[in-house]
Amino acid sequence: MNIIRTTAVELMAIPAIAYKQKLSAGGAGIKIFRIDQDASTVFTIDKRTGEGIPYGKYDVELFPDEAVQEALELTAGLPYTSRGKLKITNFDVPEDNEDVVETEVEKVDMVGSKEYQALLERYANEKGKLNYSLMNKDFIQFASKNKTISNMVANKAAVEEVLLYVIKNRASYLSGEKENLSDNETVALIETLDEIDPRSAFKELTLYIKRLLAKGISR
């Protein structure tokens, strides 16, 4: 079974590795494995604050707060990929119980889509993390010159409607796909990007669209 998760990072606070993964219940979580003993834990990520929330009971002495915070910081911005069994040099990460968190993505899986991969290729920095500022700047530039969006603004379209149009068209263009994504696929793409870093992936773009609609003018 391929697990949707980021690459693993090594922690300095404790002898452990960690990675971010999609959760079967939705959203993202941080999985931390001790490499000096048989122990692991999972923290879900609060979408509003980006903080880690314990997923069940765990040993605070084995997984202190500083280690959890380090895991959150090191995995922030790392993109998801579909991965099989994880190996770290000579250490094999044990398989997880299916009733914990790991599962194949049940909804629309955009990790393997051409659009998602195109965004990673264009906007990932030298460390492999997404550059949200560059991505938003590029999407805003597209929106500012698009005649369809000008008409949508003049007709007082909803913010969500304009946002979906921008992301659909820009992602399709970057991936070389002729057909646009569906609304469900676009929403899934946004959610996947949001899970990579605990903030809104298109925060600046959304604010720009709101300003356009507030002015009520076409550009």
Coordinates of N, CA and C in Angstrom, one line a residue:
M1 N 0.8 -1.2 0.0 CA 0.0 0.0 0.0 C 0.9 1.2 0.0
N2 N 0.6 2.1 -0.9 CA 1.3 3.4 -0.9 C 0.7 4.4 0.0
I3 N 1.6 5.0 0.8 CA 1.1 6.0 1.8 C 1.4 7.4 1.3
I4 N 0.4 8.2 1.5 CA 0.6 9.6 1.1 C 1.3 10.4 2.2
R5 N 2.6 10.7 2.0 CA 3.3 11.4 3.0 C 4.5 12.1 2.5
T6 N 5.2 12.9 3.3 CA 6.4 13.6 2.9 C 7.6 12.7 3.1
T7 N 8.7 13.2 2.7 CA 10.0 12.6 3.0 C 10.2 12.6 4.5
A8 N 11.0 11.7 5.0 CA 11.3 11.7 6.5 C 12.4 12.6 6.8
V9 N 12.3 13.2 8.0 CA 13.4 14.1 8.5 C 13.9 13.5 9.8
E10 N 15.2 13.8 10.1 CA 15.8 13.3 11.3 C 15.7 14.4 12.4
L11 N 15.3 14.1 13.6 CA 15.2 15.1 14.6 C 16.5 15.1 15.4
M12 N 16.8 16.3 16.0 CA 17.9 16.5 16.8 C 17.6 16.5 18.3
A13 N 16.3 16.8 18.6 CA 15.9 16.9 20.0 C 15.9 15.5 20.7
I14 N 15.6 14.5 19.9 CA 15.6 13.1 20.4 C 16.0 12.2 19.2
P15 N 16.5 11.0 19.5 CA 16.8 10.1 18.3 C 15.6 9.5 17.7
A16 N 15.1 10.2 16.7 CA 13.9 9.9 16.0 C 13.8 10.4 14.6
I17 N 12.9 9.9 13.8 CA 12.6 10.5 12.5 C 11.1 10.8 12.5
A18 N 10.7 11.7 11.6 CA 9.3 12.1 11.5 C 9.0 12.4 10.1
Y19 N 7.7 12.3 9.8 CA 7.2 12.8 8.5 C 5.7 13.2 8.6
K20 N 5.3 14.0 7.7 CA 3.9 14.4 7.7 C 3.1 13.5 6.7
Q21 N 1.9 13.2 7.0 CA 1.1 12.2 6.2 C -0.3 12.6 6.2
K22 N -1.0 12.2 5.2 CA -2.5 12.4 5.1 C -3.1 11.4 6.1
L23 N -4.2 11.8 6.7 CA -4.9 11.0 7.7 C -6.1 10.4 7.1
S24 N -6.5 9.2 7.5 CA -7.7 8.5 7.0 C -8.9 9.3 7.3
A25 N -8.9 10.0 8.4 CA -10.0 10.8 8.9 C -10.1 12.2 8.2
G26 N -9.0 12.5 7.4 CA -8.9 13.8 6.8 C -7.9 14.7 7.4
G27 N -7.3 15.6 6.7 CA -6.3 16.5 7.3 C -5.0 15.9 7.3
A28 N -4.0 16.5 8.0 CA -2.6 16.0 8.0 C -2.2 15.7 9.5
G29 N -1.2 14.9 9.6 CA -0.7 14.6 10.9 C 0.8 14.4 10.8
I30 N 1.5 14.4 11.9 CA 2.9 14.2 12.0 C 3.1 12.8 12.7
K31 N 3.9 12.0 12.1 CA 4.2 10.7 12.7 C 5.7 10.7 13.1
I32 N 5.9 10.3 14.4 CA 7.3 10.4 14.9 C 7.7 9.0 15.4
F33 N 8.8 8.5 14.9 CA 9.3 7.2 15.3 C 10.7 7.4 16.1
R34 N 10.7 6.8 17.3 CA 12.0 6.7 18.0 C 12.9 5.6 17.2
I35 N 14.1 5.9 17.0 CA 15.0 4.9 16.4 C 15.9 4.2 17.3
D36 N 15.8 4.5 18.6 CA 16.6 3.8 19.6 C 15.7 2.8 20.4
Q37 N 14.4 2.8 20.1 CA 13.5 1.8 20.8 C 12.2 1.8 20.0
D38 N 11.4 0.8 20.4 CA 10.2 0.5 19.7 C 9.1 1.5 20.2
A39 N 9.0 2.7 19.7 CA 8.0 3.6 20.2 C 7.7 4.6 19.1
S40 N 6.4 5.0 18.9 CA 6.0 6.0 17.9 C 4.8 6.7 18.4
T41 N 4.5 7.8 17.8 CA 3.3 8.6 18.2 C 2.9 9.4 17.0
V42 N 1.6 9.9 17.1 CA 1.1 10.7 16.0 C 0.4 11.9 16.6
F43 N 0.6 13.1 15.9 CA 0.0 14.3 16.2 C -0.8 14.8 15.0
T44 N -2.0 15.1 15.2 CA -2.8 15.8 14.1 C -2.4 17.2 14.1
I45 N -2.6 17.9 13.0 CA -2.2 19.3 12.9 C -3.5 20.2 12.8
D46 N -3.6 21.1 13.7 CA -4.7 22.1 13.8 C -4.6 23.0 12.6
K47 N -5.7 23.0 11.7 CA -5.6 23.8 10.5 C -5.6 25.3 10.8
R48 N -6.1 25.7 11.9 CA -6.1 27.2 12.2 C -4.8 27.7 12.8
T49 N -4.2 26.9 13.7 CA -3.0 27.3 14.4 C -1.7 26.7 13.9
G50 N -1.8 25.5 13.2 CA -0.6 24.8 12.8 C 0.0 24.0 13.9
E51 N -0.6 24.0 15.1 CA -0.1 23.3 16.2 C -0.4 21.8 16.2
G52 N 0.5 21.0 16.8 CA 0.3 19.5 16.9 C -0.7 19.2 18.0
I53 N -1.6 18.3 17.7 CA -2.6 17.8 18.8 C -2.4 16.3 18.9
P54 N -2.1 15.8 20.1 CA -1.9 14.4 20.3 C -3.1 13.5 19.8
Y55 N -2.7 12.5 19.0 CA -3.7 11.6 18.5 C -3.7 10.4 19.4
G56 N -4.5 10.4 20.5 CA -4.4 9.4 21.5 C -3.4 9.6 22.5
K57 N -3.2 8.7 23.4 CA -2.2 8.8 24.5 C -0.8 8.6 24.0
Y58 N 0.2 9.3 24.6 CA 1.6 9.1 24.3 C 2.5 9.4 25.5
D59 N 3.7 9.0 25.4 CA 4.7 9.2 26.5 C 5.4 10.5 26.3
V60 N 5.1 11.4 27.2 CA 5.8 12.8 27.1 C 7.3 12.7 27.2
E61 N 7.8 11.7 28.0 CA 9.2 11.6 28.2 C 9.9 11.1 26.9
L62 N 9.2 10.2 26.2 CA 9.8 9.7 24.9 C 9.6 10.8 23.8
F63 N 8.6 11.5 23.9 CA 8.3 12.5 22.8 C 8.0 13.9 23.4
P64 N 9.0 14.6 23.9 CA 8.8 15.9 24.5 C 8.4 16.9 23.6
D65 N 7.9 18.0 24.1 CA 7.3 19.1 23.3 C 8.3 19.6 22.3
E66 N 9.6 19.8 22.7 CA 10.5 20.3 21.8 C 10.8 19.4 20.5
A67 N 10.6 18.1 20.7 CA 10.8 17.2 19.6 C 9.6 17.3 18.6
V68 N 8.4 17.4 19.2 CA 7.2 17.6 18.4 C 7.2 18.9 17.6
Q69 N 7.7 20.0 18.2 CA 7.8 21.3 17.5 C 8.8 21.2 16.4
E70 N 9.9 20.5 16.7 CA 11.0 20.4 15.7 C 10.4 19.6 14.5
A71 N 9.7 18.5 14.7 CA 9.1 17.8 13.7 C 8.1 18.6 12.8
L72 N 7.3 19.4 13.5 CA 6.4 20.3 12.7 C 7.2 21.3 11.9
E73 N 8.2 21.9 12.4 CA 9.0 22.9 11.7 C 9.8 22.3 10.5
L74 N 10.3 21.1 10.7 CA 11.1 20.5 9.6 C 10.3 19.9 8.5
T75 N 9.1 19.6 8.8 CA 8.2 19.0 7.7 C 7.3 20.1 7.1
A76 N 7.3 21.3 7.6 CA 6.5 22.3 7.1 C 7.0 22.7 5.7
G77 N 6.1 22.7 4.7 CA 6.5 23.0 3.3 C 6.9 21.8 2.5
L78 N 7.1 20.7 3.1 CA 7.5 19.5 2.3 C 6.3 18.9 1.6
P79 N 6.4 18.6 0.3 CA 5.3 18.1 -0.4 C 5.0 16.7 -0.2
Y80 N 3.7 16.3 -0.4 CA 3.3 14.9 -0.3 C 3.8 14.1 -1.5
T81 N 4.1 12.8 -1.3 CA 4.3 11.9 -2.4 C 3.7 10.6 -2.0
S82 N 3.4 9.7 -3.0 CA 2.9 8.4 -2.7 C 4.1 7.5 -2.5
R83 N 4.2 6.9 -1.2 CA 5.4 6.2 -0.9 C 5.1 4.8 -0.3
G84 N 5.9 3.9 -0.6 CA 5.8 2.5 -0.1 C 6.5 2.5 1.3
K85 N 7.1 1.3 1.6 CA 7.7 1.1 2.9 C 8.9 2.1 3.0
L86 N 9.0 2.8 4.2 CA 10.0 3.8 4.4 C 11.3 3.1 4.9
K87 N 12.4 3.5 4.3 CA 13.7 3.1 4.8 C 14.6 4.2 5.0
I88 N 15.3 4.2 6.2 CA 16.2 5.3 6.5 C 17.6 4.6 6.8
T89 N 18.5 4.7 5.8 CA 19.8 4.0 5.8 C 19.5 2.5 6.1
N90 N 20.0 2.0 7.3 CA 19.8 0.6 7.6 C 18.6 0.4 8.5
F91 N 17.8 1.5 8.7 CA 16.7 1.3 9.6 C 15.4 1.3 8.8
D92 N 14.6 0.3 9.0 CA 13.3 0.2 8.4 C 12.2 0.6 9.3
V93 N 11.4 1.6 8.9 CA 10.3 2.0 9.7 C 9.3 0.9 9.7
P94 N 8.8 0.5 10.9 CA 7.8 -0.6 11.0 C 6.5 -0.2 10.4
E95 N 5.8 -1.2 9.9 CA 4.4 -0.9 9.3 C 3.5 -0.4 10.4
D96 N 2.6 0.5 10.0 CA 1.6 1.0 11.0 C 0.4 0.2 11.0
N97 N -0.3 0.2 12.1 CA -1.6 -0.4 12.2 C -2.6 0.4 11.4
E98 N -3.5 -0.3 10.7 CA -4.4 0.4 9.8 C -5.4 1.2 10.6
D99 N -5.7 0.9 11.9 CA -6.6 1.6 12.6 C -6.1 2.8 13.3
V100 N -4.8 3.1 13.0 CA -4.2 4.4 13.6 C -4.5 5.5 12.7
V101 N -3.7 5.7 11.6 CA -4.0 6.9 10.8 C -3.7 6.6 9.3
E102 N -2.8 5.8 9.0 CA -2.4 5.7 7.6 C -3.3 4.8 6.8
T103 N -3.6 5.3 5.6 CA -4.5 4.6 4.7 C -4.3 5.2 3.3
E104 N -4.8 4.5 2.3 CA -4.9 5.1 1.0 C -5.9 6.3 1.0
V105 N -5.6 7.3 0.3 CA -6.5 8.5 0.3 C -7.8 8.1 -0.3
E106 N -8.9 8.3 0.5 CA -10.2 7.9 0.1 C -10.9 8.8 -0.9
K107 N -10.7 10.1 -0.7 CA -11.4 11.1 -1.6 C -10.6 11.2 -2.9
V108 N -10.7 12.4 -3.4 CA -10.0 12.7 -4.7 C -8.5 12.8 -4.4
D109 N -7.7 11.9 -4.9 CA -6.2 12.0 -4.7 C -5.5 12.8 -5.7
M110 N -5.1 14.0 -5.3 CA -4.5 14.9 -6.3 C -3.0 14.8 -6.2
V111 N -2.4 14.0 -5.3 CA -1.0 13.9 -5.1 C -0.3 13.4 -6.4
G112 N -1.0 12.4 -7.0 CA -0.5 11.8 -8.3 C -0.9 12.5 -9.5
S113 N -1.6 13.6 -9.4 CA -2.1 14.3 -10.6 C -1.0 15.1 -11.3
K114 N -1.1 15.4 -12.6 CA -0.2 16.2 -13.3 C -0.2 17.6 -12.8
E115 N -1.3 18.1 -12.4 CA -1.4 19.5 -11.9 C -0.6 19.7 -10.6
Y116 N -0.8 18.8 -9.7 CA 0.0 18.8 -8.4 C 1.5 18.7 -8.7
Q117 N 1.9 17.8 -9.5 CA 3.3 17.6 -9.8 C 3.9 18.8 -10.5
A118 N 3.1 19.5 -11.4 CA 3.5 20.7 -12.1 C 3.8 21.8 -11.1
L119 N 2.9 22.0 -10.1 CA 3.1 23.0 -9.1 C 4.3 22.8 -8.3
L120 N 4.6 21.5 -7.9 CA 5.8 21.2 -7.2 C 7.1 21.6 -8.0
E121 N 7.0 21.2 -9.3 CA 8.2 21.4 -10.1 C 8.5 22.9 -10.3
R122 N 7.4 23.7 -10.4 CA 7.6 25.1 -10.7 C 7.9 25.9 -9.4
Y123 N 7.3 25.5 -8.3 CA 7.4 26.4 -7.1 C 8.2 25.8 -5.9
A124 N 8.7 24.6 -6.0 CA 9.6 24.1 -5.0 C 10.9 24.8 -5.0
N125 N 11.5 25.1 -3.8 CA 12.8 25.7 -3.7 C 13.9 24.6 -3.7
E126 N 15.1 25.0 -3.5 CA 16.2 24.1 -3.5 C 16.2 23.0 -2.5
K127 N 15.4 23.3 -1.4 CA 15.3 22.3 -0.3 C 14.1 21.4 -0.5
G128 N 13.4 21.6 -1.6 CA 12.3 20.7 -1.9 C 11.0 21.2 -1.3
K129 N 11.0 22.4 -0.6 CA 9.8 22.9 0.0 C 9.1 23.9 -0.9
L130 N 7.7 23.9 -0.8 CA 7.0 24.8 -1.7 C 7.2 26.3 -1.3
N131 N 7.4 27.1 -2.3 CA 7.5 28.6 -2.1 C 6.1 29.2 -2.3
Y132 N 5.4 29.3 -1.2 CA 4.0 29.8 -1.4 C 4.0 31.3 -1.9
S133 N 4.9 32.1 -1.5 CA 4.9 33.5 -1.9 C 5.1 33.6 -3.4
L134 N 6.0 32.8 -4.0 CA 6.2 32.8 -5.5 C 4.9 32.3 -6.2
M135 N 4.3 31.2 -5.6 CA 3.1 30.6 -6.2 C 2.0 31.6 -6.2
N136 N 1.8 32.3 -5.1 CA 0.7 33.3 -5.1 C 1.0 34.5 -6.0
K137 N 2.2 34.9 -6.1 CA 2.6 36.0 -6.9 C 2.3 35.7 -8.4
D138 N 2.6 34.5 -8.8 CA 2.4 34.0 -10.1 C 0.9 33.9 -10.4
F139 N 0.1 33.4 -9.5 CA -1.4 33.2 -9.7 C -2.1 34.6 -9.7
I140 N -1.6 35.5 -8.9 CA -2.1 36.9 -8.9 C -1.9 37.6 -10.2
Q141 N -0.7 37.4 -10.7 CA -0.4 38.0 -12.0 C -1.3 37.5 -13.1
F142 N -1.5 36.2 -13.1 CA -2.4 35.6 -14.1 C -3.8 36.2 -13.9
A143 N -4.3 36.3 -12.7 CA -5.6 36.8 -12.4 C -5.8 38.2 -12.8
S144 N -4.7 39.0 -12.7 CA -4.8 40.5 -13.0 C -4.9 40.7 -14.5
K145 N -4.6 39.8 -15.3 CA -4.6 40.0 -16.8 C -5.6 39.2 -17.5
N146 N -6.4 38.4 -16.7 CA -7.4 37.5 -17.4 C -8.8 38.2 -17.6
K147 N -9.2 38.2 -18.8 CA -10.5 38.9 -19.2 C -11.7 38.2 -18.5
T148 N -11.7 36.9 -18.5 CA -12.8 36.2 -17.8 C -13.0 36.6 -16.4
I149 N -11.9 36.8 -15.7 CA -11.9 37.2 -14.3 C -12.4 38.6 -14.2
S150 N -12.1 39.4 -15.1 CA -12.6 40.8 -15.2 C -14.1 40.8 -15.3
N151 N -14.6 39.9 -16.1 CA -16.1 39.8 -16.3 C -16.7 39.3 -15.0
M152 N -16.1 38.3 -14.4 CA -16.6 37.8 -13.2 C -16.7 38.8 -12.1
V153 N -15.6 39.6 -12.0 CA -15.6 40.7 -11.0 C -16.7 41.7 -11.3
A154 N -16.9 42.1 -12.6 CA -18.0 43.0 -12.9 C -19.3 42.5 -12.6
N155 N -19.5 41.2 -12.7 CA -20.8 40.5 -12.4 C -20.9 40.1 -11.0
K156 N -20.0 40.5 -10.2 CA -20.0 40.3 -8.7 C -20.1 38.8 -8.4
A157 N -19.2 38.1 -8.9 CA -19.1 36.6 -8.6 C -18.6 36.4 -7.2
A158 N -18.8 35.3 -6.7 CA -18.4 35.0 -5.3 C -16.9 34.8 -5.3
V159 N -16.2 35.0 -4.1 CA -14.8 34.8 -4.0 C -14.4 33.4 -4.3
E160 N -15.1 32.4 -3.8 CA -14.8 31.0 -4.1 C -14.9 30.7 -5.5
E161 N -15.8 31.3 -6.2 CA -16.0 31.0 -7.7 C -14.8 31.5 -8.5
V162 N -14.3 32.7 -8.1 CA -13.2 33.3 -8.8 C -11.9 32.5 -8.5
L163 N -11.8 32.2 -7.2 CA -10.6 31.4 -6.8 C -10.5 30.1 -7.5
L164 N -11.6 29.4 -7.6 CA -11.6 28.1 -8.3 C -11.2 28.2 -9.8
Y165 N -11.7 29.3 -10.4 CA -11.4 29.5 -11.8 C -9.9 29.8 -12.0
V166 N -9.4 30.6 -11.1 CA -7.9 30.9 -11.3 C -7.1 29.7 -11.1
I167 N -7.3 28.9 -10.1 CA -6.5 27.7 -9.8 C -6.7 26.7 -10.8
K168 N -8.0 26.5 -11.3 CA -8.2 25.5 -12.3 C -7.4 25.8 -13.6
N169 N -7.5 27.0 -14.0 CA -6.9 27.4 -15.3 C -5.4 27.5 -15.2
R170 N -4.9 28.0 -14.1 CA -3.4 28.2 -14.0 C -2.8 26.8 -13.8
A171 N -3.3 26.0 -13.0 CA -2.8 24.6 -12.8 C -2.8 23.8 -14.0
S172 N -3.9 23.9 -14.8 CA -4.0 23.2 -16.0 C -3.0 23.6 -17.1
Y173 N -2.8 24.9 -17.1 CA -1.8 25.5 -18.0 C -0.4 25.0 -17.7
L174 N 0.0 25.0 -16.4 CA 1.3 24.7 -16.0 C 1.6 23.2 -16.2
S175 N 0.5 22.4 -16.2 CA 0.7 20.9 -16.3 C 0.5 20.5 -17.8
G176 N 0.2 21.4 -18.7 CA 0.0 21.1 -20.1 C -1.3 20.4 -20.4
E177 N -2.2 20.3 -19.4 CA -3.5 19.7 -19.7 C -4.4 20.6 -20.4
K178 N -5.2 20.0 -21.4 CA -6.1 20.8 -22.1 C -7.4 21.0 -21.4
E179 N -7.8 20.0 -20.6 CA -9.1 20.1 -19.9 C -8.9 20.6 -18.5
N180 N -9.8 21.4 -18.0 CA -9.6 22.0 -16.7 C -10.0 20.9 -15.7
L181 N -9.6 21.1 -14.4 CA -10.0 20.3 -13.3 C -11.5 20.5 -13.0
S182 N -12.1 19.5 -12.4 CA -13.5 19.7 -11.9 C -13.4 20.5 -10.6
D183 N -14.6 21.0 -10.2 CA -14.6 21.7 -8.9 C -14.1 20.9 -7.8
N184 N -14.5 19.6 -7.7 CA -14.1 18.7 -6.6 C -12.6 18.5 -6.7
E185 N -12.0 18.3 -7.9 CA -10.6 18.1 -8.0 C -9.8 19.4 -7.6
T186 N -10.3 20.5 -7.9 CA -9.7 21.8 -7.6 C -9.7 22.0 -6.1
V187 N -10.8 21.7 -5.4 CA -10.9 21.8 -4.0 C -10.0 20.8 -3.3
A188 N -9.9 19.6 -3.9 CA -8.9 18.6 -3.3 C -7.5 19.1 -3.5
L189 N -7.2 19.7 -4.6 CA -5.8 20.2 -4.8 C -5.5 21.3 -3.8
I190 N -6.4 22.2 -3.6 CA -6.2 23.3 -2.6 C -6.0 22.7 -1.2
E191 N -6.8 21.7 -0.8 CA -6.7 21.1 0.5 C -5.4 20.4 0.7
T192 N -4.9 19.8 -0.4 CA -3.6 19.1 -0.3 C -2.5 20.1 -0.2
L193 N -2.5 21.2 -0.9 CA -1.5 22.2 -0.7 C -1.6 22.9 0.7
D194 N -2.8 23.0 1.2 CA -3.0 23.6 2.5 C -2.3 22.7 3.6
E195 N -2.4 21.4 3.4 CA -1.9 20.4 4.4 C -0.4 20.4 4.4
I196 N 0.3 20.8 3.4 CA 1.7 20.8 3.3 C 2.3 21.8 4.4
D197 N 1.7 22.9 4.5 CA 2.1 23.9 5.5 C 0.9 24.4 6.2
P198 N 1.0 24.6 7.5 CA -0.2 24.9 8.3 C -0.6 26.4 8.1
R199 N -1.0 26.7 6.9 CA -1.6 28.0 6.6 C -2.3 27.9 5.3
S200 N -3.0 28.9 4.8 CA -3.7 28.8 3.6 C -2.8 28.9 2.4
A201 N -2.8 27.9 1.5 CA -1.8 28.0 0.4 C -2.0 29.2 -0.5
F202 N -3.3 29.6 -0.6 CA -3.6 30.7 -1.5 C -4.1 31.9 -0.8
K203 N -3.5 32.2 0.4 CA -4.0 33.3 1.2 C -3.9 34.6 0.5
E204 N -2.7 34.9 -0.1 CA -2.5 36.2 -0.8 C -3.4 36.3 -2.0
L205 N -3.6 35.2 -2.7 CA -4.4 35.2 -3.9 C -5.9 35.5 -3.5
T206 N -6.3 34.9 -2.4 CA -7.7 35.1 -1.9 C -7.9 36.5 -1.5
L207 N -6.9 37.1 -0.8 CA -7.0 38.5 -0.4 C -7.1 39.4 -1.6
Y208 N -6.3 39.1 -2.7 CA -6.3 39.9 -3.9 C -7.7 39.9 -4.6
I209 N -8.3 38.7 -4.6 CA -9.6 38.5 -5.2 C -10.6 39.3 -4.4
K210 N -10.5 39.2 -3.1 CA -11.5 40.0 -2.3 C -11.4 41.5 -2.5
R211 N -10.2 42.0 -2.7 CA -10.0 43.4 -3.0 C -10.6 43.8 -4.3
L212 N -10.4 42.9 -5.3 CA -11.0 43.2 -6.6 C -12.5 43.3 -6.5
L213 N -13.1 42.3 -5.9 CA -14.6 42.3 -5.7 C -15.1 43.4 -4.9
A214 N -14.3 43.8 -3.9 CA -14.7 45.0 -3.1 C -14.8 46.3 -3.9
K215 N -13.8 46.4 -4.8 CA -13.7 47.6 -5.6 C -14.9 47.6 -6.7
G216 N -15.3 46.4 -7.1 CA -16.4 46.2 -8.0 C -16.0 46.7 -9.4
I217 N -14.7 46.6 -9.8 CA -14.3 47.1 -11.1 C -13.7 45.9 -11.8
S218 N -13.8 46.0 -13.1 CA -13.1 45.0 -14.0 C -11.8 45.6 -14.4
R219 N -10.8 44.7 -14.6 CA -9.5 45.1 -14.9 C -9.1 44.5 -16.2

